[in-house]
C-alpha cells in the first residue's frame, strides 16, 4: 500500500485524487491547498485529511507526494519532497526555467528517490499501442504529431504560461523524443499568430509547425494550434519501412447520422479531461506500480528536462528563423 | 472479337453500349430502338449502325444480342435471339411471369446457347470480394442484405413493375441465393407502406423485411425500402464461424469536414448508375470473357428463374402472413 | 445521500459496487453474499460492511437495495426489499417465469416504491444518443439490432439460463420496445444451432433472427448469435423518413495499422464488462438521480415484465414455426 | 468538336487517349510515337491514325496537341505546337530546367494560345471538393500534404528524374500553391535517404519534409517518401478558423473483414493510374471544356513554372540547411 499526499486540489489535482483513490494499492492520506475550501471538498470526497503543505510533505506515514500545484511551485515543492525522502509524482513541466528543472534532476539523482513526470499522453491507450507497434514497423522514417487545443486560454494565462512551446508543445516534444527514440540532430520552428492577435501582443504565438531531424535522418513534424473548432485534436502518425501507424482521435459516442446532408458524427472529445481520462488513470497506475515493484519510473525526471530543453531550442530556432542543432 | 447487337437505347442501354464499346473484345455493330432518335444518338456515339429489331437480332455478322428493352419484351426477344442462334445478355428480370421465364430457360437449355442474366450486383467489386471471402469465413450462419432506393419511382411505374419483390428485391433474392449457396427451406416476408400511401393504393408495398432459412439452418435477412434520404444504400453483411464480412457503401468523394457540428462526409452515391458503374463494366467484361473462352455464363438463365420463384414465394408469404416453404 | 445495500458480490455486483461508490450521492453501507470471502473482499475495497442478506435488506439506515444475485433469487429478494420499504435496483431479468415477474410488478405497484430493472444498454452513450436522435428521424420505419456474444457460455449455464431469448435476447427485446415506442402487432422467431451442437442437445438454440412488426407497420429485426470471433458485436440501426442512425461498435484503441496486407484495427471490445463500462456507470447514476429527485424510474418494473413477455412470445413463434400476435 | 493529336503512346499517353476518346467533344485524330508498335496499337484501339511527330503537330485538321512524351522533349514539342498555332495539353513538368520552362511560358504569352499543364491532382474529386470547401473554412492556417509512392522507381530513372523535388514533389508544390492561394514567404526542405542507399549514391533523397510559410503566416507541410508498403498514400488536410478538411485515401473495395485479429480492409490503391483514374478523366474534360467555351485554362503554364521554381527553392534550402525566401 503506497501512502500518498496530494499538493493542489485544482482541476488536475481532483483527477489525480480520484485515480489514486480508485487504485487499490494507494492510501491517499493528506491533501494540501492554500484554497482551503477546495482542499476540504476534495478530501471529503476521497476520505483524506486536509493539512498544510509542510505537513503533507513531511508526514511520517507518507511514501509519495503528488505535486499538482501551479507550475511556478513545482521545483520548490519537488526539492522539499525529495528532502523529506519521498517519491514524487510531478505534473509537467518541472519548471519553465531549464536551470531550475536541471537542479531538480540533479537532486533526484543524488537522492536516488523515484521521480515521475506526468506526461499523461504516453499512457493514452492508442498512443501506447502505437509506441509498442513501432517495433514491427521497421526503421522509423517519418513521424507526424498533430496537437490542437479546442480554444485558446485567457491571455492572462498566456502571459505566465512560459509560451506555447513550454506550455503546450512540451507534451508533443516529450511524445516526439519518446517515439523517435534516438538523438536529435536539429530543430526548426515556424510560428505565427493566426488565432488571436492578443496572443501576439502578449509576445506569444498560437500556431506552430516544428520539424525535428534525428541523427539517422528520420524526420518529425509537430503541428500545433490553440484552436480547433471541431474539438481537441490529438493524433500521431508514424511511417516506417513496413507501413504506417495512425492513432486517431476519440469521440464521445459512436453514433453516425445519415441524412440528406450526408453522414455526420460527433465532434471530437472536448478537451484533455475527457480525451485523456484513461491516460490519467493509467499514468497513476504506472507510477504506483513502479513504486510497488521498485522498478524505474516509466517517465523520468530527465525526460522532463529533455522536453524543456527542446522547447528552448525551438524558441531559439523561431527567433533565428532557421534550424538549430540539438 | 464478339460482334454484338443492342436492343434498347434507354438509360441502361446506353450504359451497356458504352461498356461494350470500351471492351477491346467487342465489336458493337447494331442498335435497335423504336425511339429512333435515341437509337441514332447512341449509335453515333459508339460508332454502331441503327437497324430495326429483327435485323439486329438476325444479322449474320452478329454473335450476341443485348436485351435492354422494357421488361415485358424480354421473353419474346430472348426467344427470337435464341431462334437466331445468338448468345443473349438479358437485363433482369427475364419476365415477371414465372411460366414465361421458365419457358425461356427451357429454350436456352434446348438450344445450348449461352444466356446471361444481368444481375449486376454480383460484379460490384466489394460484393464480389465479399463472396470470395466467404470461403475463409467458415460455415455461413447469418447474412444481412440492406437495399434501399433513394426515392420511390412514379406510381405509374409501380403499377406495371410487378411489385416490390419482382422489381426491386429480385436483385437481393439473387444476391441471397448466390451468397447462401445452399437450398432454402422457407421464406417469410413482412411488408408495409411506410413511404407513400399511393403505393399502397396501387396494391404494392414500399418497405419490406424478408427472412430466408436454409436447409442447414443459416438465416438471411433482406431489408428493403423505396426511400433513403441519404442516398442509395447497398450493403451486405455475412457472419460465419471465423468472423464477419461487411461490404460498405460508396460515396462520391473521400472528403471529411470537421467543424463545430462534428464530422461530416458525403451522402451515399445517388443511385444505381453511379454506385454500380464499376459493376456494369465488370458484368459486360464477364459476359464477353465467357463467350471468348467458351466458358459457362457466370449468371445463368436458371439464376434468373430462381430469383423470380423466390419473389413469388415472398408474395405468398406476405399474403398468408406466415413463412412458406421453398 | 442515498444509503444502499448490495446483495451479491459476484462479477456484476463488483461493477455496481464500484459505480455506487464513485457516485457522490451514494453511501454504500452493506454487502451480503453467501460466499463470505467475496463479500469481505468487495466490502473492504469500497468501505462497506458485510452483513447477512436479511440484515442488508432490513437495515434501518438503508434506502435502497441492489439485487445482483443469481437470477433465481431476484423475485424473492425483490419481495423482501419491497416489504422492507426499500427502493430496488434489480439486475435483469426479474425472473425467468412470467407469473413470478408479474407478481413482483404487482407488488411494486401496490407498494408505490421505486423499482429499477437494470437494462444497461439503454444507458450506453451511443444507444442513448441514437434514441434521442429518433425524434429528428421522422416516422421510424425499420430497426435492426445486432447483438452477438463473443463465445457461448458453458452448456451447464445454458441449461439453467432460461434459453437464448430469456437470457440474451431479453436485452434486445427491451431495446426494441424502448426504441420502437409503439405497440407490437406480432413476433416471428427463427432459430437454429450453428455454433455448438451441445447447445442444441441442451434444448436451446445459439443463432436467431427475430422480426417484430408494430401496429403502424414498422419492422424490427434482431440478429443474435452466441459467437463472434471478432469480439462483442453490439449495434443498432434505425431507418426513418429523414435518414438513418447507426450506433457502431467500440474498440479498445483507435490505432490503425497500414501494411502490405491492408489496414488493420483492433478487435471489438471483449465483452459486456468492457463495452458497457460507461453504461453501467450511467445506469447507476440514473437510478440514484431518480431517487434523489423523486422522479419516475427511467426503466420500470413493467419494462422488465414486457421484455420477458416478448421472449415468451418468441419461443411460441419458434415452436409454431410462424408469427404470433403480441 | 476539338480535334487532337497525341504525342507519346506510353503509359500516360494511353490514359489520355482513352479519356480523350471517351469525351464526346473530342475527335482524337493522330498519334505519334517513335516506338511504332505502341503507336499502332493505341491508334487501333481508339480509331486514330499513326503519323510522325511533325505531321501530328502541324496537321491542318487539328486544334490541340497532347504532349505525353518523355520529360526532356516537353519544351521543344511545346514550342513546335505553339508555332503551329495549336492549343497544348502538356504532361508535367514543362521542363526540369527553369529557364527552359520560363521560355515556354513566354512563348505561350506571346502566342495567346491556350496551354494546360496536366497537374492531375487538382481534378481528383476529393481534392477538388476540399479546395471548394476552403471558402467555408475561414482563414487557412495550416495545410498538410501527404504524398508517398508505393515503391521507388529504378535508380536509372532517379538519375534522369531531375530529383525528388522536381519529379515527385512538383505535384505537391502545385497542390500547395493552389490551395494556399497567397504568396509564399519562405521554404524549408529537409531530406534524407531512408529507403534505399542507392538513391543517395545517385545524388538524390527519398524521404523529405518541406515546410512553406505564406506572407500571412499560414504554414504548410509536405511529407514525401518514395515508399509506402500499404499503397499509394495521397492525402490533404487543411485547418482553418472554422474547422478542418481531410481528403482521405481511396481503396479498391469497401470490404471490411472482422476476425480474431481485428478489422481488416484493403491496401490503398496501388499507384497513380488507379488512384487518379477519375482525376485523369476530369482533367481531360476540363481541358476540352476550356477550349470549347474559350475560357482560361484551369491550370496555366505559369502554374507549371511556379511549381518548378518552388522545387528549385527547396533544393536551395536543402543544400543550405535552412529556409530560403521565395
PDB file of C-alpha atoms in Angstrom, chain C residues 11-260:
ATOM      1  CA  UNK C  11     -18.827 -10.099 -11.275  1.00  0.00           C
ATOM      2  CA  UNK C  12     -21.758  -7.767 -11.796  1.00  0.00           C
ATOM      3  CA  UNK C  13     -22.053  -6.971  -8.075  1.00  0.00           C
ATOM      4  CA  UNK C  14     -18.485  -5.675  -8.124  1.00  0.00           C
ATOM      5  CA  UNK C  15     -19.325  -3.361 -11.016  1.00  0.00           C
ATOM      6  CA  UNK C  16     -22.376  -1.930  -9.285  1.00  0.00           C
ATOM      7  CA  UNK C  17     -20.451  -1.536  -6.025  1.00  0.00           C
ATOM      8  CA  UNK C  18     -17.643   0.431  -7.682  1.00  0.00           C
ATOM      9  CA  UNK C  19     -20.078   2.643  -9.579  1.00  0.00           C
ATOM     10  CA  UNK C  20     -22.177   3.211  -6.467  1.00  0.00           C
ATOM     11  CA  UNK C  21     -19.031   4.050  -4.510  1.00  0.00           C
ATOM     12  CA  UNK C  22     -17.915   6.542  -7.181  1.00  0.00           C
ATOM     13  CA  UNK C  23     -21.300   8.264  -7.078  1.00  0.00           C
ATOM     14  CA  UNK C  24     -21.124  11.225  -4.718  1.00  0.00           C
ATOM     15  CA  UNK C  25     -24.780  10.835  -3.796  1.00  0.00           C
ATOM     16  CA  UNK C  26     -24.406   7.253  -2.612  1.00  0.00           C
ATOM     17  CA  UNK C  27     -23.388   5.798   0.722  1.00  0.00           C
ATOM     18  CA  UNK C  28     -22.830   2.090   0.064  1.00  0.00           C
ATOM     19  CA  UNK C  29     -23.296   0.644   3.545  1.00  0.00           C
ATOM     20  CA  UNK C  30     -23.815  -3.093   3.434  1.00  0.00           C
ATOM     21  CA  UNK C  31     -22.844  -6.022   1.266  1.00  0.00           C
ATOM     22  CA  UNK C  32     -24.292  -9.506   1.555  1.00  0.00           C
ATOM     23  CA  UNK C  33     -23.202 -12.645  -0.244  1.00  0.00           C
ATOM     24  CA  UNK C  34     -23.294 -16.259   0.923  1.00  0.00           C
ATOM     25  CA  UNK C  35     -19.716 -16.540  -0.382  1.00  0.00           C
ATOM     26  CA  UNK C  36     -18.222 -14.683   2.562  1.00  0.00           C
ATOM     27  CA  UNK C  37     -14.802 -14.121   1.116  1.00  0.00           C
ATOM     28  CA  UNK C  38     -16.172 -12.399  -1.969  1.00  0.00           C
ATOM     29  CA  UNK C  39     -18.322 -10.198   0.236  1.00  0.00           C
ATOM     30  CA  UNK C  40     -15.389  -9.316   2.509  1.00  0.00           C
ATOM     31  CA  UNK C  41     -13.027  -8.502  -0.368  1.00  0.00           C
ATOM     32  CA  UNK C  42     -15.508  -6.216  -2.015  1.00  0.00           C
ATOM     33  CA  UNK C  43     -16.587  -4.580   1.228  1.00  0.00           C
ATOM     34  CA  UNK C  44     -13.003  -3.736   2.071  1.00  0.00           C
ATOM     35  CA  UNK C  45     -12.462  -2.240  -1.355  1.00  0.00           C
ATOM     36  CA  UNK C  46     -15.427   0.105  -1.125  1.00  0.00           C
ATOM     37  CA  UNK C  47     -15.549   0.712   2.599  1.00  0.00           C
ATOM     38  CA  UNK C  48     -18.809  -1.150   3.254  1.00  0.00           C
ATOM     39  CA  UNK C  49     -19.792  -3.601   5.989  1.00  0.00           C
ATOM     40  CA  UNK C  50     -20.512  -7.298   5.445  1.00  0.00           C
ATOM     41  CA  UNK C  51     -23.835  -8.459   6.851  1.00  0.00           C
ATOM     42  CA  UNK C  52     -26.246 -11.283   6.107  1.00  0.00           C
ATOM     43  CA  UNK C  53     -28.894 -10.842   3.451  1.00  0.00           C
ATOM     44  CA  UNK C  54     -31.751 -10.151   5.874  1.00  0.00           C
ATOM     45  CA  UNK C  55     -29.799  -7.543   7.729  1.00  0.00           C
ATOM     46  CA  UNK C  56     -28.812  -5.932   4.438  1.00  0.00           C
ATOM     47  CA  UNK C  57     -32.420  -5.719   3.281  1.00  0.00           C
ATOM     48  CA  UNK C  58     -33.960  -4.626   6.549  1.00  0.00           C
ATOM     49  CA  UNK C  59     -31.345  -2.220   7.854  1.00  0.00           C
ATOM     50  CA  UNK C  60     -32.975   0.960   9.129  1.00  0.00           C
ATOM     51  CA  UNK C  61     -30.188   3.108   7.734  1.00  0.00           C
ATOM     52  CA  UNK C  62     -30.666   1.949   4.156  1.00  0.00           C
ATOM     53  CA  UNK C  63     -32.866   3.483   1.431  1.00  0.00           C
ATOM     54  CA  UNK C  64     -32.310   1.139  -1.475  1.00  0.00           C
ATOM     55  CA  UNK C  65     -31.241  -2.402  -2.265  1.00  0.00           C
ATOM     56  CA  UNK C  66     -29.233  -3.517  -5.284  1.00  0.00           C
ATOM     57  CA  UNK C  67     -30.056  -7.100  -6.273  1.00  0.00           C
ATOM     58  CA  UNK C  68     -27.091  -8.603  -8.115  1.00  0.00           C
ATOM     59  CA  UNK C  69     -27.523 -12.219  -7.065  1.00  0.00           C
ATOM     60  CA  UNK C  70     -28.280 -15.219  -9.277  1.00  0.00           C
ATOM     61  CA  UNK C  71     -31.433 -14.909 -11.362  1.00  0.00           C
ATOM     62  CA  UNK C  72     -33.481 -17.473  -9.460  1.00  0.00           C
ATOM     63  CA  UNK C  73     -33.368 -15.306  -6.306  1.00  0.00           C
ATOM     64  CA  UNK C  74     -34.350 -11.971  -7.902  1.00  0.00           C
ATOM     65  CA  UNK C  75     -38.085 -12.267  -7.311  1.00  0.00           C
ATOM     66  CA  UNK C  76     -37.866 -13.412  -3.712  1.00  0.00           C
ATOM     67  CA  UNK C  77     -35.329 -10.727  -2.793  1.00  0.00           C
ATOM     68  CA  UNK C  78     -37.414  -8.122  -4.615  1.00  0.00           C
ATOM     69  CA  UNK C  79     -40.420  -9.000  -2.489  1.00  0.00           C
ATOM     70  CA  UNK C  80     -38.338  -8.890   0.668  1.00  0.00           C
ATOM     71  CA  UNK C  81     -36.880  -5.496  -0.203  1.00  0.00           C
ATOM     72  CA  UNK C  82     -40.303  -4.084  -1.079  1.00  0.00           C
ATOM     73  CA  UNK C  83     -41.690  -5.466   2.174  1.00  0.00           C
ATOM     74  CA  UNK C  84     -38.894  -3.646   3.949  1.00  0.00           C
ATOM     75  CA  UNK C  85     -39.969  -0.448   2.197  1.00  0.00           C
ATOM     76  CA  UNK C  86     -36.798  -0.100   0.151  1.00  0.00           C
ATOM     77  CA  UNK C  87     -36.281   1.137  -3.371  1.00  0.00           C
ATOM     78  CA  UNK C  88     -34.913  -1.637  -5.600  1.00  0.00           C
ATOM     79  CA  UNK C  89     -32.278  -1.783  -8.342  1.00  0.00           C
ATOM     80  CA  UNK C  90     -32.634  -5.280  -9.826  1.00  0.00           C
ATOM     81  CA  UNK C  91     -30.373  -6.946 -12.345  1.00  0.00           C
ATOM     82  CA  UNK C  92     -32.254  -8.263 -15.371  1.00  0.00           C
ATOM     83  CA  UNK C  93     -34.303 -10.442 -15.598  1.00  0.00           C
ATOM     84  CA  UNK C  94     -36.761 -10.050 -12.759  1.00  0.00           C
ATOM     85  CA  UNK C  95     -37.447 -13.763 -13.138  1.00  0.00           C
ATOM     86  CA  UNK C  96     -37.483 -16.366 -15.876  1.00  0.00           C
ATOM     87  CA  UNK C  97     -41.127 -17.099 -15.092  1.00  0.00           C
ATOM     88  CA  UNK C  98     -43.614 -14.530 -16.289  1.00  0.00           C
ATOM     89  CA  UNK C  99     -46.030 -15.110 -13.425  1.00  0.00           C
ATOM     90  CA  UNK C 100     -43.347 -14.572 -10.881  1.00  0.00           C
ATOM     91  CA  UNK C 101     -42.137 -11.438 -12.663  1.00  0.00           C
ATOM     92  CA  UNK C 102     -45.690 -10.127 -12.879  1.00  0.00           C
ATOM     93  CA  UNK C 103     -46.081 -10.817  -9.186  1.00  0.00           C
ATOM     94  CA  UNK C 104     -43.138  -8.533  -8.497  1.00  0.00           C
ATOM     95  CA  UNK C 105     -44.648  -5.886 -10.747  1.00  0.00           C
ATOM     96  CA  UNK C 106     -47.918  -6.033  -8.809  1.00  0.00           C
ATOM     97  CA  UNK C 107     -46.080  -5.760  -5.546  1.00  0.00           C
ATOM     98  CA  UNK C 108     -44.231  -2.730  -6.821  1.00  0.00           C
ATOM     99  CA  UNK C 109     -47.458  -1.076  -7.871  1.00  0.00           C
ATOM    100  CA  UNK C 110     -49.156  -1.749  -4.539  1.00  0.00           C
ATOM    101  CA  UNK C 111     -46.154  -0.544  -2.607  1.00  0.00           C
ATOM    102  CA  UNK C 112     -45.611   2.617  -4.615  1.00  0.00           C
ATOM    103  CA  UNK C 113     -41.869   2.049  -4.160  1.00  0.00           C
ATOM    104  CA  UNK C 114     -39.298   2.850  -6.877  1.00  0.00           C
ATOM    105  CA  UNK C 115     -38.104  -0.227  -8.788  1.00  0.00           C
ATOM    106  CA  UNK C 116     -35.428  -0.148 -11.461  1.00  0.00           C
ATOM    107  CA  UNK C 117     -34.668  -3.011 -13.869  1.00  0.00           C
ATOM    108  CA  UNK C 118     -31.041  -2.782 -14.912  1.00  0.00           C
ATOM    109  CA  UNK C 119     -31.285  -2.821 -18.696  1.00  0.00           C
ATOM    110  CA  UNK C 120     -27.844  -1.298 -19.003  1.00  0.00           C
ATOM    111  CA  UNK C 121     -27.839  -0.887 -22.776  1.00  0.00           C
ATOM    112  CA  UNK C 122     -30.316   1.957 -22.671  1.00  0.00           C
ATOM    113  CA  UNK C 123     -27.569   3.898 -20.902  1.00  0.00           C
ATOM    114  CA  UNK C 124     -24.814   3.206 -23.417  1.00  0.00           C
ATOM    115  CA  UNK C 125     -23.795   6.685 -24.680  1.00  0.00           C
ATOM    116  CA  UNK C 126     -24.181   5.747 -28.344  1.00  0.00           C
ATOM    117  CA  UNK C 127     -27.513   3.925 -27.971  1.00  0.00           C
ATOM    118  CA  UNK C 128     -28.842   6.723 -25.777  1.00  0.00           C
ATOM    119  CA  UNK C 129     -27.793   9.261 -28.414  1.00  0.00           C
ATOM    120  CA  UNK C 130     -29.495   7.161 -31.085  1.00  0.00           C
ATOM    121  CA  UNK C 131     -32.684   7.067 -29.042  1.00  0.00           C
ATOM    122  CA  UNK C 132     -32.621  10.842 -28.607  1.00  0.00           C
ATOM    123  CA  UNK C 133     -31.943  11.204 -32.332  1.00  0.00           C
ATOM    124  CA  UNK C 134     -35.115   9.325 -33.291  1.00  0.00           C
ATOM    125  CA  UNK C 135     -37.181  12.452 -32.825  1.00  0.00           C
ATOM    126  CA  UNK C 136     -35.370  14.019 -35.803  1.00  0.00           C
ATOM    127  CA  UNK C 137     -35.642  10.932 -37.987  1.00  0.00           C
ATOM    128  CA  UNK C 138     -39.317  11.183 -38.876  1.00  0.00           C
ATOM    129  CA  UNK C 139     -41.529   8.110 -38.639  1.00  0.00           C
ATOM    130  CA  UNK C 140     -39.386   5.115 -37.612  1.00  0.00           C
ATOM    131  CA  UNK C 141     -39.751   2.581 -40.421  1.00  0.00           C
ATOM    132  CA  UNK C 142     -37.162  -0.118 -39.796  1.00  0.00           C
ATOM    133  CA  UNK C 143     -34.891  -1.033 -36.932  1.00  0.00           C
ATOM    134  CA  UNK C 144     -32.015  -3.517 -36.863  1.00  0.00           C
ATOM    135  CA  UNK C 145     -30.439  -4.687 -33.625  1.00  0.00           C
ATOM    136  CA  UNK C 146     -27.286  -6.775 -33.939  1.00  0.00           C
ATOM    137  CA  UNK C 147     -26.224  -8.494 -30.764  1.00  0.00           C
ATOM    138  CA  UNK C 148     -23.626 -11.227 -30.740  1.00  0.00           C
ATOM    139  CA  UNK C 149     -21.685 -12.582 -27.806  1.00  0.00           C
ATOM    140  CA  UNK C 150     -18.015 -13.350 -28.358  1.00  0.00           C
ATOM    141  CA  UNK C 151     -18.419 -17.021 -27.405  1.00  0.00           C
ATOM    142  CA  UNK C 152     -21.048 -19.278 -25.869  1.00  0.00           C
ATOM    143  CA  UNK C 153     -21.240 -19.791 -22.112  1.00  0.00           C
ATOM    144  CA  UNK C 154     -20.715 -23.325 -20.723  1.00  0.00           C
ATOM    145  CA  UNK C 155     -23.537 -25.730 -21.536  1.00  0.00           C
ATOM    146  CA  UNK C 156     -24.192 -26.078 -17.795  1.00  0.00           C
ATOM    147  CA  UNK C 157     -25.081 -22.398 -17.755  1.00  0.00           C
ATOM    148  CA  UNK C 158     -27.190 -22.726 -20.901  1.00  0.00           C
ATOM    149  CA  UNK C 159     -29.322 -25.357 -19.145  1.00  0.00           C
ATOM    150  CA  UNK C 160     -30.389 -23.004 -16.345  1.00  0.00           C
ATOM    151  CA  UNK C 161     -30.313 -19.800 -18.394  1.00  0.00           C
ATOM    152  CA  UNK C 162     -33.969 -19.826 -19.378  1.00  0.00           C
ATOM    153  CA  UNK C 163     -32.892 -20.159 -23.014  1.00  0.00           C
ATOM    154  CA  UNK C 164     -31.404 -17.730 -25.514  1.00  0.00           C
ATOM    155  CA  UNK C 165     -34.464 -15.474 -25.698  1.00  0.00           C
ATOM    156  CA  UNK C 166     -34.845 -15.046 -21.919  1.00  0.00           C
ATOM    157  CA  UNK C 167     -31.134 -14.922 -21.189  1.00  0.00           C
ATOM    158  CA  UNK C 168     -29.554 -12.964 -24.016  1.00  0.00           C
ATOM    159  CA  UNK C 169     -32.218 -11.610 -26.362  1.00  0.00           C
ATOM    160  CA  UNK C 170     -34.096 -10.164 -23.401  1.00  0.00           C
ATOM    161  CA  UNK C 171     -31.745  -7.164 -23.631  1.00  0.00           C
ATOM    162  CA  UNK C 172     -32.541  -6.755 -27.313  1.00  0.00           C
ATOM    163  CA  UNK C 173     -36.255  -7.136 -26.671  1.00  0.00           C
ATOM    164  CA  UNK C 174     -36.044  -4.291 -24.186  1.00  0.00           C
ATOM    165  CA  UNK C 175     -34.060  -2.194 -26.662  1.00  0.00           C
ATOM    166  CA  UNK C 176     -36.638  -2.900 -29.381  1.00  0.00           C
ATOM    167  CA  UNK C 177     -39.595  -1.976 -27.181  1.00  0.00           C
ATOM    168  CA  UNK C 178     -37.813   1.153 -25.983  1.00  0.00           C
ATOM    169  CA  UNK C 179     -36.817   2.333 -29.463  1.00  0.00           C
ATOM    170  CA  UNK C 180     -39.956   1.311 -31.377  1.00  0.00           C
ATOM    171  CA  UNK C 181     -42.052   3.055 -28.740  1.00  0.00           C
ATOM    172  CA  UNK C 182     -45.383   1.753 -30.019  1.00  0.00           C
ATOM    173  CA  UNK C 183     -47.408  -1.455 -29.534  1.00  0.00           C
ATOM    174  CA  UNK C 184     -46.270  -4.559 -31.369  1.00  0.00           C
ATOM    175  CA  UNK C 185     -48.525  -6.492 -33.673  1.00  0.00           C
ATOM    176  CA  UNK C 186     -46.596  -9.719 -33.995  1.00  0.00           C
ATOM    177  CA  UNK C 187     -43.354 -11.562 -33.448  1.00  0.00           C
ATOM    178  CA  UNK C 188     -41.626 -14.114 -35.642  1.00  0.00           C
ATOM    179  CA  UNK C 189     -38.601 -16.021 -34.405  1.00  0.00           C
ATOM    180  CA  UNK C 190     -36.224 -18.190 -36.409  1.00  0.00           C
ATOM    181  CA  UNK C 191     -33.562 -20.104 -34.573  1.00  0.00           C
ATOM    182  CA  UNK C 192     -31.014 -22.816 -35.097  1.00  0.00           C
ATOM    183  CA  UNK C 193     -27.894 -24.333 -33.675  1.00  0.00           C
ATOM    184  CA  UNK C 194     -24.976 -23.089 -35.744  1.00  0.00           C
ATOM    185  CA  UNK C 195     -22.305 -22.681 -33.103  1.00  0.00           C
ATOM    186  CA  UNK C 196     -22.286 -25.764 -30.908  1.00  0.00           C
ATOM    187  CA  UNK C 197     -24.418 -28.941 -31.199  1.00  0.00           C
ATOM    188  CA  UNK C 198     -24.165 -29.389 -27.416  1.00  0.00           C
ATOM    189  CA  UNK C 199     -26.334 -26.299 -27.044  1.00  0.00           C
ATOM    190  CA  UNK C 200     -28.930 -27.951 -29.225  1.00  0.00           C
ATOM    191  CA  UNK C 201     -28.745 -31.125 -27.158  1.00  0.00           C
ATOM    192  CA  UNK C 202     -29.431 -28.972 -24.111  1.00  0.00           C
ATOM    193  CA  UNK C 203     -32.640 -27.896 -25.830  1.00  0.00           C
ATOM    194  CA  UNK C 204     -31.556 -24.396 -26.775  1.00  0.00           C
ATOM    195  CA  UNK C 205     -30.542 -22.526 -29.919  1.00  0.00           C
ATOM    196  CA  UNK C 206     -27.470 -20.361 -30.442  1.00  0.00           C
ATOM    197  CA  UNK C 207     -28.322 -18.350 -33.537  1.00  0.00           C
ATOM    198  CA  UNK C 208     -31.559 -16.445 -34.016  1.00  0.00           C
ATOM    199  CA  UNK C 209     -33.284 -13.919 -36.232  1.00  0.00           C
ATOM    200  CA  UNK C 210     -36.390 -12.332 -34.787  1.00  0.00           C
ATOM    201  CA  UNK C 211     -38.702  -9.989 -36.636  1.00  0.00           C
ATOM    202  CA  UNK C 212     -41.179  -7.727 -34.885  1.00  0.00           C
ATOM    203  CA  UNK C 213     -43.915  -5.689 -36.519  1.00  0.00           C
ATOM    204  CA  UNK C 214     -45.673  -2.779 -34.904  1.00  0.00           C
ATOM    205  CA  UNK C 215     -49.268  -1.671 -35.296  1.00  0.00           C
ATOM    206  CA  UNK C 216     -48.148   1.148 -37.597  1.00  0.00           C
ATOM    207  CA  UNK C 217     -46.266  -1.250 -39.854  1.00  0.00           C
ATOM    208  CA  UNK C 218     -42.735  -0.538 -38.641  1.00  0.00           C
ATOM    209  CA  UNK C 219     -40.408  -3.539 -38.900  1.00  0.00           C
ATOM    210  CA  UNK C 220     -37.685  -4.587 -36.497  1.00  0.00           C
ATOM    211  CA  UNK C 221     -35.042  -7.298 -36.862  1.00  0.00           C
ATOM    212  CA  UNK C 222     -32.953  -8.695 -34.034  1.00  0.00           C
ATOM    213  CA  UNK C 223     -29.872 -10.708 -35.013  1.00  0.00           C
ATOM    214  CA  UNK C 224     -28.405 -12.889 -32.293  1.00  0.00           C
ATOM    215  CA  UNK C 225     -25.549 -15.302 -32.046  1.00  0.00           C
ATOM    216  CA  UNK C 226     -23.653 -16.851 -29.189  1.00  0.00           C
ATOM    217  CA  UNK C 227     -20.457 -16.403 -31.195  1.00  0.00           C
ATOM    218  CA  UNK C 228     -18.491 -13.541 -32.720  1.00  0.00           C
ATOM    219  CA  UNK C 229     -14.837 -14.331 -33.330  1.00  0.00           C
ATOM    220  CA  UNK C 230     -14.127 -10.604 -33.674  1.00  0.00           C
ATOM    221  CA  UNK C 231     -15.417  -9.539 -30.250  1.00  0.00           C
ATOM    222  CA  UNK C 232     -18.665  -8.399 -28.666  1.00  0.00           C
ATOM    223  CA  UNK C 233     -20.832  -7.105 -31.516  1.00  0.00           C
ATOM    224  CA  UNK C 234     -23.462  -4.629 -30.338  1.00  0.00           C
ATOM    225  CA  UNK C 235     -25.036  -2.344 -32.886  1.00  0.00           C
ATOM    226  CA  UNK C 236     -28.298  -0.583 -33.648  1.00  0.00           C
ATOM    227  CA  UNK C 237     -29.501   0.846 -36.954  1.00  0.00           C
ATOM    228  CA  UNK C 238     -32.671   2.898 -37.315  1.00  0.00           C
ATOM    229  CA  UNK C 239     -34.290   3.986 -40.581  1.00  0.00           C
ATOM    230  CA  UNK C 240     -36.810   6.786 -40.846  1.00  0.00           C
ATOM    231  CA  UNK C 241     -38.314   9.186 -43.294  1.00  0.00           C
ATOM    232  CA  UNK C 242     -35.398  11.585 -42.962  1.00  0.00           C
ATOM    233  CA  UNK C 243     -32.479   9.194 -42.876  1.00  0.00           C
ATOM    234  CA  UNK C 244     -30.621   6.563 -40.900  1.00  0.00           C
ATOM    235  CA  UNK C 245     -28.977   6.415 -37.499  1.00  0.00           C
ATOM    236  CA  UNK C 246     -26.221   3.898 -36.781  1.00  0.00           C
ATOM    237  CA  UNK C 247     -24.692   3.184 -33.391  1.00  0.00           C
ATOM    238  CA  UNK C 248     -21.380   1.496 -34.111  1.00  0.00           C
ATOM    239  CA  UNK C 249     -19.216  -0.780 -32.025  1.00  0.00           C
ATOM    240  CA  UNK C 250     -16.413   0.265 -29.702  1.00  0.00           C
ATOM    241  CA  UNK C 251     -12.783  -0.809 -29.877  1.00  0.00           C
ATOM    242  CA  UNK C 252     -10.120  -0.739 -27.168  1.00  0.00           C
ATOM    243  CA  UNK C 253      -7.872   1.667 -29.076  1.00  0.00           C
ATOM    244  CA  UNK C 254      -8.010   3.969 -32.073  1.00  0.00           C
ATOM    245  CA  UNK C 255      -4.822   2.540 -33.560  1.00  0.00           C
ATOM    246  CA  UNK C 256      -4.849   1.775 -37.285  1.00  0.00           C
ATOM    247  CA  UNK C 257      -2.038  -0.250 -38.790  1.00  0.00           C
ATOM    248  CA  UNK C 258      -1.344   0.014 -42.531  1.00  0.00           C
ATOM    249  CA  UNK C 259       0.911  -2.552 -44.150  1.00  0.00           C
ATOM    250  CA  UNK C 260       1.239  -4.729 -47.199  1.00  0.00           C
TER     251      UNK C 260
END
